[in-house]
Coordinates of C-alpha atoms in Angstrom, one line a residue:
M1 CA -24.7 5.7 17.8
T2 CA -21.6 4.8 15.9
A3 CA -22.2 1.3 14.0
S4 CA -19.2 -0.9 15.2
L5 CA -16.5 -1.9 12.3
D6 CA -15.8 -5.2 13.8
R7 CA -14.8 -6.4 10.8
L8 CA -11.7 -4.2 10.0
R9 CA -8.3 -4.5 12.1
V10 CA -6.9 -1.1 12.0
G11 CA -3.2 -0.5 11.4
S12 CA -0.4 1.6 10.1
A13 CA 3.2 1.4 8.2
P14 CA 6.3 3.0 7.6
D15 CA 5.0 4.8 5.3
S16 CA 2.8 7.2 7.7
W17 CA 6.4 8.1 9.1
G18 CA 7.7 9.1 5.9
V19 CA 9.5 5.8 5.0
W20 CA 9.5 5.1 1.6
F21 CA 13.0 3.3 1.2
P22 CA 15.3 0.8 3.1
D23 CA 17.6 3.3 3.9
D24 CA 17.7 7.1 3.8
P25 CA 18.9 9.9 5.8
H26 CA 15.6 11.7 5.6
Q27 CA 13.7 8.9 7.0
V28 CA 13.5 8.4 11.0
P29 CA 15.2 5.3 12.5
W30 CA 13.0 2.2 12.4
S31 CA 13.5 2.0 16.4
R32 CA 11.7 5.1 16.4
F33 CA 8.8 4.0 14.2
L34 CA 8.2 0.9 16.2
D35 CA 8.2 2.8 19.6
E36 CA 6.1 5.8 18.0
V37 CA 3.4 3.6 16.1
S38 CA 2.9 1.3 19.4
G39 CA 2.6 4.6 21.5
A40 CA 0.1 6.1 19.1
G41 CA -2.5 3.2 19.7
Y42 CA -1.6 0.9 16.6
E43 CA -1.5 -3.0 17.2
W44 CA -1.0 -4.1 13.3
I45 CA 2.3 -2.8 11.2
E46 CA 3.4 -3.4 7.8
L47 CA 7.1 -4.6 6.8
G48 CA 7.6 -1.3 4.8
P49 CA 10.6 -1.5 2.1
Y50 CA 12.4 -4.7 2.9
G51 CA 15.3 -3.9 4.7
Y52 CA 14.2 -0.7 6.5
L53 CA 13.1 -3.4 9.7
P54 CA 15.5 -6.0 10.7
T55 CA 15.2 -8.6 8.2
D56 CA 15.8 -11.4 10.8
P57 CA 12.9 -13.1 11.7
A58 CA 13.9 -13.6 15.3
R59 CA 15.0 -10.1 15.8
L60 CA 12.1 -8.6 14.1
T61 CA 9.7 -10.5 16.4
D62 CA 11.6 -9.8 19.8
E63 CA 11.6 -6.2 18.7
V64 CA 7.4 -6.0 17.7
T65 CA 6.1 -8.4 20.5
A66 CA 8.2 -5.9 23.0
R67 CA 6.1 -3.1 21.9
G68 CA 2.6 -5.4 21.5
L69 CA 2.8 -5.2 17.7
Q70 CA 1.9 -7.6 14.8
V71 CA 2.7 -7.8 11.1
S72 CA -0.1 -7.6 8.9
A73 CA 1.6 -7.8 5.6
G74 CA 4.9 -7.6 3.3
T75 CA 5.1 -5.1 0.3
V76 CA 6.9 -5.6 -2.9
F77 CA 6.9 -3.7 -6.5
T78 CA 6.9 -5.6 -9.4
S79 CA 7.5 -4.7 -13.3
L80 CA 5.8 -8.0 -14.6
H81 CA 4.5 -5.7 -17.4
R82 CA 7.8 -6.3 -18.8
G83 CA 7.4 -10.0 -19.7
P84 CA 9.2 -13.4 -18.6
E85 CA 12.6 -12.0 -18.8
V86 CA 12.2 -10.1 -15.6
W87 CA 10.7 -13.0 -13.9
D88 CA 14.0 -14.0 -12.1
A89 CA 14.9 -11.2 -11.0
T90 CA 11.1 -10.3 -9.6
W91 CA 11.1 -13.5 -8.0
E92 CA 14.4 -13.0 -5.9
H93 CA 12.9 -10.2 -4.5
V94 CA 9.6 -11.5 -3.6
S95 CA 10.7 -14.6 -2.3
Q96 CA 12.6 -12.5 0.3
V97 CA 10.0 -10.4 1.3
A98 CA 7.7 -13.6 1.3
E99 CA 9.9 -15.7 3.5
L100 CA 10.0 -12.8 6.2
T101 CA 6.3 -11.9 5.9
R102 CA 5.4 -15.6 6.8
A103 CA 7.8 -15.9 9.4
M104 CA 6.4 -12.8 11.1
G105 CA 2.9 -14.7 11.2
A106 CA 1.0 -12.3 8.3
D107 CA -1.0 -13.8 5.6
H108 CA -0.9 -10.9 2.8
L109 CA 1.9 -9.6 0.1
V110 CA 0.8 -6.1 -0.9
V111 CA 2.4 -6.0 -4.7
I112 CA 2.8 -2.7 -6.2
P113 CA 3.1 -2.1 -9.9
S114 CA 6.4 -0.2 -10.8
F115 CA 6.2 3.5 -11.5
W116 CA 6.6 4.7 -15.0
R117 CA 8.1 7.8 -13.6
D118 CA 11.7 7.6 -11.1
D119 CA 10.2 7.9 -7.6
K120 CA 12.8 10.5 -6.7
T121 CA 13.5 12.4 -9.6
A122 CA 9.9 12.2 -11.5
A123 CA 11.6 11.7 -14.9
P124 CA 9.8 9.4 -17.3
I125 CA 11.0 5.9 -17.2
E126 CA 8.6 4.5 -19.6
P127 CA 5.3 5.2 -21.4
S128 CA 1.8 5.9 -19.0
E129 CA -0.2 3.4 -21.1
L130 CA 0.5 -0.2 -21.7
T131 CA 0.3 -2.1 -25.0
A132 CA -2.2 -4.8 -25.3
E133 CA 0.8 -7.3 -25.1
Q134 CA 2.2 -5.7 -21.9
W135 CA -1.3 -5.9 -20.6
R136 CA -1.1 -9.6 -21.0
H137 CA 2.6 -9.7 -19.2
L138 CA 1.0 -8.0 -16.9
T139 CA -2.3 -10.1 -15.9
G140 CA -0.3 -13.3 -16.5
G141 CA 2.4 -12.5 -14.6
M142 CA 0.6 -11.1 -11.6
E143 CA -1.4 -14.7 -11.3
R144 CA 1.9 -16.6 -11.9
L145 CA 3.2 -14.5 -9.0
A146 CA -0.1 -15.3 -7.1
R147 CA 0.6 -19.4 -7.4
E148 CA 4.0 -19.4 -6.4
V149 CA 3.5 -17.2 -3.3
R150 CA 0.5 -19.3 -2.5
E151 CA 2.4 -22.6 -3.3
R152 CA 5.6 -21.8 -1.6
Y153 CA 4.8 -19.6 1.3
G154 CA 1.0 -19.6 1.9
L155 CA 0.3 -16.1 1.2
G156 CA -2.4 -14.2 -0.7
I157 CA -1.5 -11.2 -2.8
V158 CA -3.6 -8.2 -2.9
V159 CA -2.4 -5.9 -5.7
H160 CA -2.4 -2.3 -5.2
P161 CA -3.6 0.4 -7.8
H162 CA -0.9 3.2 -7.3
A163 CA -0.5 6.8 -9.0
D164 CA 2.0 6.8 -11.3
T165 CA 1.8 3.5 -12.3
H166 CA 0.0 1.3 -14.6
I167 CA -2.9 0.4 -12.4
D168 CA -4.1 3.7 -11.2
T169 CA -7.5 4.9 -12.5
E170 CA -11.1 3.1 -12.5
E171 CA -10.8 2.1 -16.3
H172 CA -7.1 0.5 -15.3
V173 CA -8.3 -1.2 -12.5
A174 CA -11.3 -2.3 -13.7
R175 CA -9.3 -3.6 -16.8
F176 CA -6.8 -5.5 -14.5
L177 CA -9.6 -7.3 -12.4
D178 CA -11.7 -8.7 -15.3
A179 CA -8.3 -10.0 -16.7
T180 CA -7.3 -11.8 -13.7
D181 CA -8.4 -14.7 -11.7
P182 CA -10.5 -13.7 -8.7
D183 CA -9.1 -17.3 -6.7
L184 CA -5.8 -16.3 -7.3
V185 CA -5.4 -12.2 -7.1
G186 CA -7.0 -9.9 -4.7
L187 CA -7.0 -6.0 -4.8
C188 CA -5.3 -3.7 -1.7
L189 CA -7.9 -0.6 -2.1
D190 CA -5.6 2.4 -1.0
T191 CA -8.3 4.9 -0.8
G192 CA -6.1 7.8 -1.4
H193 CA -4.3 6.9 -4.6
Y194 CA -7.8 5.7 -6.2
A195 CA -9.0 9.4 -5.2
Y196 CA -6.0 10.5 -6.2
C197 CA -6.4 8.8 -9.9
G198 CA -10.1 9.9 -9.8
G199 CA -11.7 6.7 -8.6
D200 CA -14.4 6.2 -6.2
S201 CA -13.5 3.7 -3.4
V202 CA -17.4 3.1 -2.5
K203 CA -18.3 2.1 -5.8
L204 CA -15.0 -0.1 -6.3
I205 CA -16.3 -1.9 -3.4
E206 CA -19.9 -2.2 -4.7
T207 CA -18.7 -3.5 -7.8
Y208 CA -15.8 -5.6 -6.8
G209 CA -16.3 -6.3 -3.2
E210 CA -15.3 -10.0 -3.8
R211 CA -11.8 -9.1 -5.0
I212 CA -11.1 -6.4 -1.9
G213 CA -9.0 -8.2 0.4
Y214 CA -6.8 -5.5 2.0
L215 CA -7.3 -1.7 2.8
H216 CA -5.0 1.1 3.0
L217 CA -6.5 4.2 4.7
K218 CA -5.4 8.0 3.2
Q219 CA -7.0 10.8 2.0
V220 CA -6.3 13.5 -0.5
D221 CA -6.6 17.3 -0.3
P222 CA -8.9 18.4 -2.9
D223 CA -7.2 21.7 -3.4
I224 CA -4.0 20.3 -3.7
L225 CA -4.9 17.5 -6.2
A226 CA -6.8 19.9 -8.2
E227 CA -3.3 22.0 -8.9
V228 CA -1.6 18.3 -9.2
V229 CA -3.8 17.4 -12.0
R230 CA -3.9 20.9 -13.9
D231 CA -0.1 20.9 -14.0
G232 CA 0.6 17.4 -14.6
I233 CA 2.7 17.1 -11.3
P234 CA 4.2 13.8 -10.6
F235 CA 3.5 11.9 -7.9
G236 CA 6.7 12.5 -5.7
P237 CA 6.7 16.3 -6.0
A238 CA 2.7 16.1 -5.3
V239 CA 3.2 14.4 -1.6
K240 CA 5.9 17.4 -1.0
K241 CA 3.3 19.5 -1.6
G242 CA 1.2 17.7 0.5
V243 CA -1.4 15.8 -1.7
M244 CA -2.0 13.2 0.8
C245 CA -4.0 14.5 4.1
E246 CA -5.0 13.4 7.5
P247 CA -8.3 12.3 8.2
P248 CA -10.7 14.0 8.2
L249 CA -9.2 16.9 6.4
G250 CA -9.6 15.3 2.8
V251 CA -11.5 12.9 0.5
P252 CA -12.8 10.5 0.2
A253 CA -14.9 10.5 3.6
M254 CA -13.5 7.4 5.5
E255 CA -17.1 6.9 7.0
P256 CA -19.0 5.4 3.8
V257 CA -16.0 3.9 2.9
L258 CA -15.4 2.2 5.8
S259 CA -19.2 1.2 5.8
A260 CA -18.9 -0.4 2.8
A261 CA -15.8 -2.3 3.5
Q262 CA -17.7 -3.8 6.6
G263 CA -20.7 -4.6 4.6
L264 CA -18.6 -6.9 2.8
G265 CA -19.0 -9.7 5.9
V266 CA -15.3 -10.6 5.7
D267 CA -12.3 -9.5 7.8
L268 CA -10.0 -7.2 6.6
F269 CA -7.1 -5.2 7.5
A270 CA -7.6 -1.3 7.5
I271 CA -3.9 0.1 7.4
V272 CA -3.5 3.8 7.2
E273 CA -0.8 5.1 5.2
Q274 CA -0.4 8.7 4.5
D275 CA 2.2 9.5 2.3
M276 CA 4.3 12.3 3.6
Y277 CA 8.0 11.8 2.1
P278 CA 10.1 13.5 3.2
C279 CA 9.0 15.0 6.4
P280 CA 10.3 16.3 9.8
P281 CA 10.7 13.4 12.3
D282 CA 8.2 14.8 14.9
R283 CA 5.4 15.5 12.3
P284 CA 4.5 11.8 12.1
R285 CA 3.5 10.7 15.5
P286 CA 0.9 13.5 16.2
I287 CA -0.9 13.1 12.9
A288 CA -0.8 9.3 13.6
E289 CA -2.5 9.8 17.0
R290 CA -4.9 12.2 15.8
T291 CA -6.0 9.6 12.9
R292 CA -6.3 6.9 15.2
R293 CA -8.6 8.9 17.5
F294 CA -10.8 9.7 14.5
L295 CA -11.0 6.4 13.3
R296 CA -12.2 5.2 16.8
T297 CA -15.3 8.0 16.0
C298 CA -15.9 5.9 13.0
G299 CA -16.7 2.8 14.9
A300 CA -13.1 1.4 13.9

C-alpha cells in the first residue's frame, strides 16, 4: 500500500505550460493556462514571471477563485552577487512581486539567482564561478533580502538552485547554505535542476532538511543530459532538446524524494515544473494530467 504523503501540497506553475517570460508569442495566453491547470487536477499555482498573470490583486483573485485555484508563491530573479549597487533595482522588482504574492494569500517568495548565460541567446554574460567577494555579496545580499521581505511583506524566501546560475552544483549549494542564516534563508529544492547539475536530492534533504522550505518537482532525461554535459550545451538549448521530461520517465526517481520530504515532518508545497520553452500549445495539458495521476500513485 502506498504511504500517504499528507505533508505535501501538490501544484503546478506556468513553467509547465512553457511560460518563461511575461509576454512572448510562443506562450499560451494566461487564461488558457488557468483553465488547463485547473482542468488537469491541480489546486495550487505559482505566479510565474511577473506580468504574465494579471497583476491587479482583485482581478487575479477573481480569476483563480473562479477556477478553484490558490497561489502558493511568487518568483523573482536576482543578481545580488554584483554588490550593493544592484540593491535598489532588485528591491523595486522584488517589492512588486512580494506585494502581489502577499495579496494572493501566499507565504513564499522563490528567489532564483540570475543566469550567467543569456536565457534566450545562451551567450555568456559573466564567468560561471564567483570570486570570494562576489560570494560575500551573494550571501549577505540574500540575508538582507530575506529580512526586508519578512519585515515588510511577511513572506519567507526560498532560494532556488538553478542550472546556468551560480547556485547549481552540490558544492555551490552547500557553500551557499553554510554561509547563510538558516532562520532567514530557506531553500527551494528543484529536483530536476539539481539532478541536471549532478546533485542528489535525497542526500540534500537528508543533509540540509531543516533548510528545505519548498519543492519543485521535475525530472531529467539522462540520455539527453549526458549529451548536454558532453557538448557543454547551455540550459536554454538543452530545454529545447527535451532535457526536462515528465515523470516517471527520467531522474531522479520521485518516490524516494517525496518520501524523504514527507519524512521532514513539515508541510511543504510540491510544485510540478517541467521546463519546455518553447512548446506547442496543445502539449502541456496532457503531460500535466499524466503527471498528476502519477503523483497520486506515489501517495501525493
